[in-house]
PDB file of C-alpha atoms in Angstrom:
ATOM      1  CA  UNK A  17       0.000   0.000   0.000  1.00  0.00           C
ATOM      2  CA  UNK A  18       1.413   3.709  -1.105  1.00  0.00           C
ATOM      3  CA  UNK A  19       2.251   5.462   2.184  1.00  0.00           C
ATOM      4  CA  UNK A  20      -0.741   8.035   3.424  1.00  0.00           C
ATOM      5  CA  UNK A  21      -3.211   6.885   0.683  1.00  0.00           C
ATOM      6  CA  UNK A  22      -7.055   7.150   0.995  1.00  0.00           C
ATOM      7  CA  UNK A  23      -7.318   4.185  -1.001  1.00  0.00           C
ATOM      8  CA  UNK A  24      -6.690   0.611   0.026  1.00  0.00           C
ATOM      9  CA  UNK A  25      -6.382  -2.158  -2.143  1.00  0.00           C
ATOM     10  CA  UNK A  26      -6.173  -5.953  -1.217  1.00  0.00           C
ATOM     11  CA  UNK A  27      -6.075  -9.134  -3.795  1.00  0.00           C
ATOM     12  CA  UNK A  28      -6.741 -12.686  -3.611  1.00  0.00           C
ATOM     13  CA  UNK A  29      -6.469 -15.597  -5.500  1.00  0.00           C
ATOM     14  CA  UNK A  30      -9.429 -18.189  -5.618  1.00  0.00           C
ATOM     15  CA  UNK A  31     -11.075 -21.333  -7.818  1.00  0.00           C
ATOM     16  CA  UNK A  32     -14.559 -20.346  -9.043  1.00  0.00           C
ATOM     17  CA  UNK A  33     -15.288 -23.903  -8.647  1.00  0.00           C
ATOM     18  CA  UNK A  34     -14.461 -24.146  -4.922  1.00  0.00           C
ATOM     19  CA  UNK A  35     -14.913 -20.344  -3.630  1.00  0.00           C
ATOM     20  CA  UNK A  36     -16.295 -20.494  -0.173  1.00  0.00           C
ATOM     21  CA  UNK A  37     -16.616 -23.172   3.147  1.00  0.00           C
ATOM     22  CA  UNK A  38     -17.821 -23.108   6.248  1.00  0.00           C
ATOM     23  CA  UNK A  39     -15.642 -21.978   9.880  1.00  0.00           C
ATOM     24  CA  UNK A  40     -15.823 -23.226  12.846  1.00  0.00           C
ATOM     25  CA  UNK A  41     -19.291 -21.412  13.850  1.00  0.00           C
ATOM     26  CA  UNK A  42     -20.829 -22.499  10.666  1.00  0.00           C
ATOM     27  CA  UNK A  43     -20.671 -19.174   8.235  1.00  0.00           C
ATOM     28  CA  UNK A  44     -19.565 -19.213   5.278  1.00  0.00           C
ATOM     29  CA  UNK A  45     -15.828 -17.211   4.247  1.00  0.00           C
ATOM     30  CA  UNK A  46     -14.305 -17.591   1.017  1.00  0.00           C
ATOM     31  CA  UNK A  47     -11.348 -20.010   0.479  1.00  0.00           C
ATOM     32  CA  UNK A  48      -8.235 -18.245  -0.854  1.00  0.00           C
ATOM     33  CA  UNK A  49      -5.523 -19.772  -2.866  1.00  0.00           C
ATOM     34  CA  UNK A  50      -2.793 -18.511  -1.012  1.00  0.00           C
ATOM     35  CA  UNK A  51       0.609 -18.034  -2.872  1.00  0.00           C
ATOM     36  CA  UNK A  52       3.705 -19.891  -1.588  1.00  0.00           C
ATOM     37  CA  UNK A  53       1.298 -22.228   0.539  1.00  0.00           C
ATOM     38  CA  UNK A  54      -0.680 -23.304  -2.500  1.00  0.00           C
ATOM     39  CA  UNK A  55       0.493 -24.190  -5.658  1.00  0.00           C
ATOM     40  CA  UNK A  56      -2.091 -23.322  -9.252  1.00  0.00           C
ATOM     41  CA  UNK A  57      -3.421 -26.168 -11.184  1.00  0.00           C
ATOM     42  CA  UNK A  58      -2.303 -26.197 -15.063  1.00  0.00           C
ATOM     43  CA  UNK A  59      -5.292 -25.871 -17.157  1.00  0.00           C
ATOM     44  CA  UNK A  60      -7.900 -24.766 -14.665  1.00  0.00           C
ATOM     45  CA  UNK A  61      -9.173 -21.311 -14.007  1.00  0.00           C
ATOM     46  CA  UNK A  62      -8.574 -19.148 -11.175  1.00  0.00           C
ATOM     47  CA  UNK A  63      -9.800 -15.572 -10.096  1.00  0.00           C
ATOM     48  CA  UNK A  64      -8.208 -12.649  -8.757  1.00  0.00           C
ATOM     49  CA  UNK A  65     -10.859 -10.831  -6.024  1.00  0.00           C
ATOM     50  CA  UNK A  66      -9.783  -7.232  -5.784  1.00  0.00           C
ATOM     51  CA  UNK A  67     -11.436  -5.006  -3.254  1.00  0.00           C
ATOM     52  CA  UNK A  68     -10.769  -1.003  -2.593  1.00  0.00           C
ATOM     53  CA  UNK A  69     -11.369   0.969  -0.070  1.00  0.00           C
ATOM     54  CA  UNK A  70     -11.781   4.867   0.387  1.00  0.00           C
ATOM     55  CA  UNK A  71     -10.943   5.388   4.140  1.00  0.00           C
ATOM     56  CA  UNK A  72     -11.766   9.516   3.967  1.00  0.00           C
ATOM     57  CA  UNK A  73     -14.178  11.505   3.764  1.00  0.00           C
ATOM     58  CA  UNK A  74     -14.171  12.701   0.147  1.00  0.00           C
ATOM     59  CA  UNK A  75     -14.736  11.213  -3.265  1.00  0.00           C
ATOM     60  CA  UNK A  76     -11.662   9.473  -4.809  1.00  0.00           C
ATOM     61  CA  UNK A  77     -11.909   8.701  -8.751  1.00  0.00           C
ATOM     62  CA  UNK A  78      -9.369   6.270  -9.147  1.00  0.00           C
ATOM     63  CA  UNK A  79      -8.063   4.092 -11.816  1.00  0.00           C
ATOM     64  CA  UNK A  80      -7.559   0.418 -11.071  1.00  0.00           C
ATOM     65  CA  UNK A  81      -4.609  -1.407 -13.256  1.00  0.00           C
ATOM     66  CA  UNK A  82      -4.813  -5.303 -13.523  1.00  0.00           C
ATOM     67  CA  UNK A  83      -2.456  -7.565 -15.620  1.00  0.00           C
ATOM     68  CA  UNK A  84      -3.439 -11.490 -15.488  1.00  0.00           C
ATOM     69  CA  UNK A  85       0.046 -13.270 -14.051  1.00  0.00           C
ATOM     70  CA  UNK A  86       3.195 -13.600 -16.957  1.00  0.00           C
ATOM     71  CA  UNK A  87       2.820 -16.803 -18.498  1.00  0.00           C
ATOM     72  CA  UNK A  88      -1.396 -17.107 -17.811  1.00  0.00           C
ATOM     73  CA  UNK A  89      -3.915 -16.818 -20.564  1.00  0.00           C
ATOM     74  CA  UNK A  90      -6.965 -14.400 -19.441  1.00  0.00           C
ATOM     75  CA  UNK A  91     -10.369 -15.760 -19.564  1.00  0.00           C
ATOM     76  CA  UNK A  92     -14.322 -14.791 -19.205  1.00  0.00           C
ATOM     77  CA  UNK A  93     -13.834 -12.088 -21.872  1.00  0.00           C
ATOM     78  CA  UNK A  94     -11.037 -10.398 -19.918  1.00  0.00           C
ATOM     79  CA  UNK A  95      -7.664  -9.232 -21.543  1.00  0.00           C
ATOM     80  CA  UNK A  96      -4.572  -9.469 -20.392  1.00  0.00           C
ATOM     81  CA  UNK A  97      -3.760  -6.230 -18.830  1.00  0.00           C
ATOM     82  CA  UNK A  98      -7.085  -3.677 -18.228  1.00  0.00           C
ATOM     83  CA  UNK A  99      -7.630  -0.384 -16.313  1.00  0.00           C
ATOM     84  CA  UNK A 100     -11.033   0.632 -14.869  1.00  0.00           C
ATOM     85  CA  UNK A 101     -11.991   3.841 -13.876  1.00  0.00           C
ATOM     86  CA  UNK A 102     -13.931   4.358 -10.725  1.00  0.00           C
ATOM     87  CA  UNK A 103     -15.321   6.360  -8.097  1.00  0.00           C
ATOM     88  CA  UNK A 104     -15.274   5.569  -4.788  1.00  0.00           C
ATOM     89  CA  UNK A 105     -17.632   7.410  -2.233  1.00  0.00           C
ATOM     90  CA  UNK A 106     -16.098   8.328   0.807  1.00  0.00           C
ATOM     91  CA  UNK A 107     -15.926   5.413   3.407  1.00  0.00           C
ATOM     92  CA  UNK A 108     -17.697   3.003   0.571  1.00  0.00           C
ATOM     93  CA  UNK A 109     -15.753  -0.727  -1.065  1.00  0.00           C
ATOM     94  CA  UNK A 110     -15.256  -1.337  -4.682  1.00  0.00           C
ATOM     95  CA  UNK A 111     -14.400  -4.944  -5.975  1.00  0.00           C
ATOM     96  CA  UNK A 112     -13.345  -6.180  -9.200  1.00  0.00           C
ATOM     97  CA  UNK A 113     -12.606  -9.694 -10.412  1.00  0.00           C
ATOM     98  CA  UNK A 114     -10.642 -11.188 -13.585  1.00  0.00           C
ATOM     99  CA  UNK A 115     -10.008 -14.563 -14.237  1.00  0.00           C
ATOM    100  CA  UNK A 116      -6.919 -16.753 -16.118  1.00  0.00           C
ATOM    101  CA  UNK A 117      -5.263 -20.057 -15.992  1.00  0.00           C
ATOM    102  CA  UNK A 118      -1.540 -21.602 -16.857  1.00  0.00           C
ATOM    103  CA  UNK A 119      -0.898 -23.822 -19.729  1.00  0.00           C
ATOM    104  CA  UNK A 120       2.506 -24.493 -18.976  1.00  0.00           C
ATOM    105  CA  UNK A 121       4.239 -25.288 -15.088  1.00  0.00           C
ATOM    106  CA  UNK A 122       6.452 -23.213 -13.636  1.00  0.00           C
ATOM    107  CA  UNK A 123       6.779 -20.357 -11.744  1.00  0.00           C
ATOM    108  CA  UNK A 124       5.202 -17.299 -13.178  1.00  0.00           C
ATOM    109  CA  UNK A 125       5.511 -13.729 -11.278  1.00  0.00           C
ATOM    110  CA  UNK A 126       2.589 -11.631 -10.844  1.00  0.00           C
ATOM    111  CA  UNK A 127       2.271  -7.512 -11.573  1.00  0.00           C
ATOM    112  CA  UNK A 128       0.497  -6.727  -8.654  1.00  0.00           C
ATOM    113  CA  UNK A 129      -2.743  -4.783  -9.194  1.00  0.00           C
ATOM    114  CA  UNK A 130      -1.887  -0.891  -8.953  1.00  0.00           C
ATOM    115  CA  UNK A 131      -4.233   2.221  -7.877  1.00  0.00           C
ATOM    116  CA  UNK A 132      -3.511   5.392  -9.613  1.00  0.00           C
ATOM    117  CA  UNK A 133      -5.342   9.271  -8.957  1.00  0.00           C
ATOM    118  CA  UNK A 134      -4.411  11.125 -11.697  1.00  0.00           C
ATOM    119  CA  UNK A 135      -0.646  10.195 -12.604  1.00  0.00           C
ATOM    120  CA  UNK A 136       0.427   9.402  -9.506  1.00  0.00           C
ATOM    121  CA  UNK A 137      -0.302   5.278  -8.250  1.00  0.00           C
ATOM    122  CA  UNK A 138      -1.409   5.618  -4.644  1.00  0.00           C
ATOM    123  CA  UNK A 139      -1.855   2.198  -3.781  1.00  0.00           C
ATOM    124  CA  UNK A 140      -1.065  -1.373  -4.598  1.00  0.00           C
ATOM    125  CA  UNK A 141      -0.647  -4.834  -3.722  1.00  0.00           C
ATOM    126  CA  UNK A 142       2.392  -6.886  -3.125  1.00  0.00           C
ATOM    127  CA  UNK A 143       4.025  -8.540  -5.585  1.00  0.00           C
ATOM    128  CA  UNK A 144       3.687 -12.551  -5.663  1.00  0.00           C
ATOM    129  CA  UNK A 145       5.025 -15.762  -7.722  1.00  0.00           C
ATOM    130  CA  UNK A 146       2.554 -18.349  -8.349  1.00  0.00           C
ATOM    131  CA  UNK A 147       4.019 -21.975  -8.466  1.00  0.00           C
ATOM    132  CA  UNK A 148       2.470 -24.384 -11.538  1.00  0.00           C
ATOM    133  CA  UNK A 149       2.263 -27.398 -11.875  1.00  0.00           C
ATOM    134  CA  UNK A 150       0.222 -30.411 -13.169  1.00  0.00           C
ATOM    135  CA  UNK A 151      -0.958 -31.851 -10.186  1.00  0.00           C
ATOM    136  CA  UNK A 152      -1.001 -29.538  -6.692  1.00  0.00           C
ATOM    137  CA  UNK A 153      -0.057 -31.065  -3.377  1.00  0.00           C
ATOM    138  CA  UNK A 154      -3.373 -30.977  -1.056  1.00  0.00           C
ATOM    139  CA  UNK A 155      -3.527 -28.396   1.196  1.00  0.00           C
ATOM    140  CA  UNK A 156      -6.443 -27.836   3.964  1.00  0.00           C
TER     141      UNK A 156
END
């Protein structure tokens, strides 16, 4: 995250065909593929959730800069790399999704997604390397 920004900006990776489970107290909370503790799948589609947040009290149009991971195909009518204006109201959530998958293993770095005002980018997300391969190791 940019240092005194008004906008906050988290990602997470997830399998539309296993999104959510049940905790402990019986809610449901979605099920993240985690980077470094999970490995991707080759040929099966994952999603990126992206949620913003304006934390003040005024309006923040703001321009939100995805690229699907290097070596991924995008998917669900995406494109590889995309920027989509918004407005955020103050105190008020955004959230964007976009979709991909790997047809080749390895390990493939990922541009995290960016939030610029104007020219400047005033918040993003950390950086991460996603680990391919053909069959995952189970993790609970």
């Amino acid at each position: 995250h940019a240092a005194a920004s008004a906008v906050l900006v988290s990602q997470q990776y997830f399998d539309p065909a296993d999104r959510y489970t049940l905790d402990a107290s019986g809610e449901r909370v979605e099920k993240h593929v985690v980077p470094g503790a999970h490995q991707f799948a080759l040929n099966k589609v994952y999603g990126v959730h992206v949620v913003l947040t304006n934390v003040s009290c005024a309006r923040q149009r703001v321009t939100l800069l995805t690229q699907v991971p290097r070596g991924a195909c995008a998917v669900h009518n995406g494109s590889a790399t995309d920027t989509v204006p918004l407005e955020l109201r103050p105190y008020a959530a955004a959230q964007h999704e976009y979709f991909f998958f790997f047809a080749r293993a390895g390990t493939y770095e990922h541009y995290p997604v960016h939030v610029a005002k104007a020219d400047d980018v005033i918040a993003f997300s950390p950086p991460t390397a996603l680990d391919v391969v053909e069959r995952p190791r189970v993790v609970d």
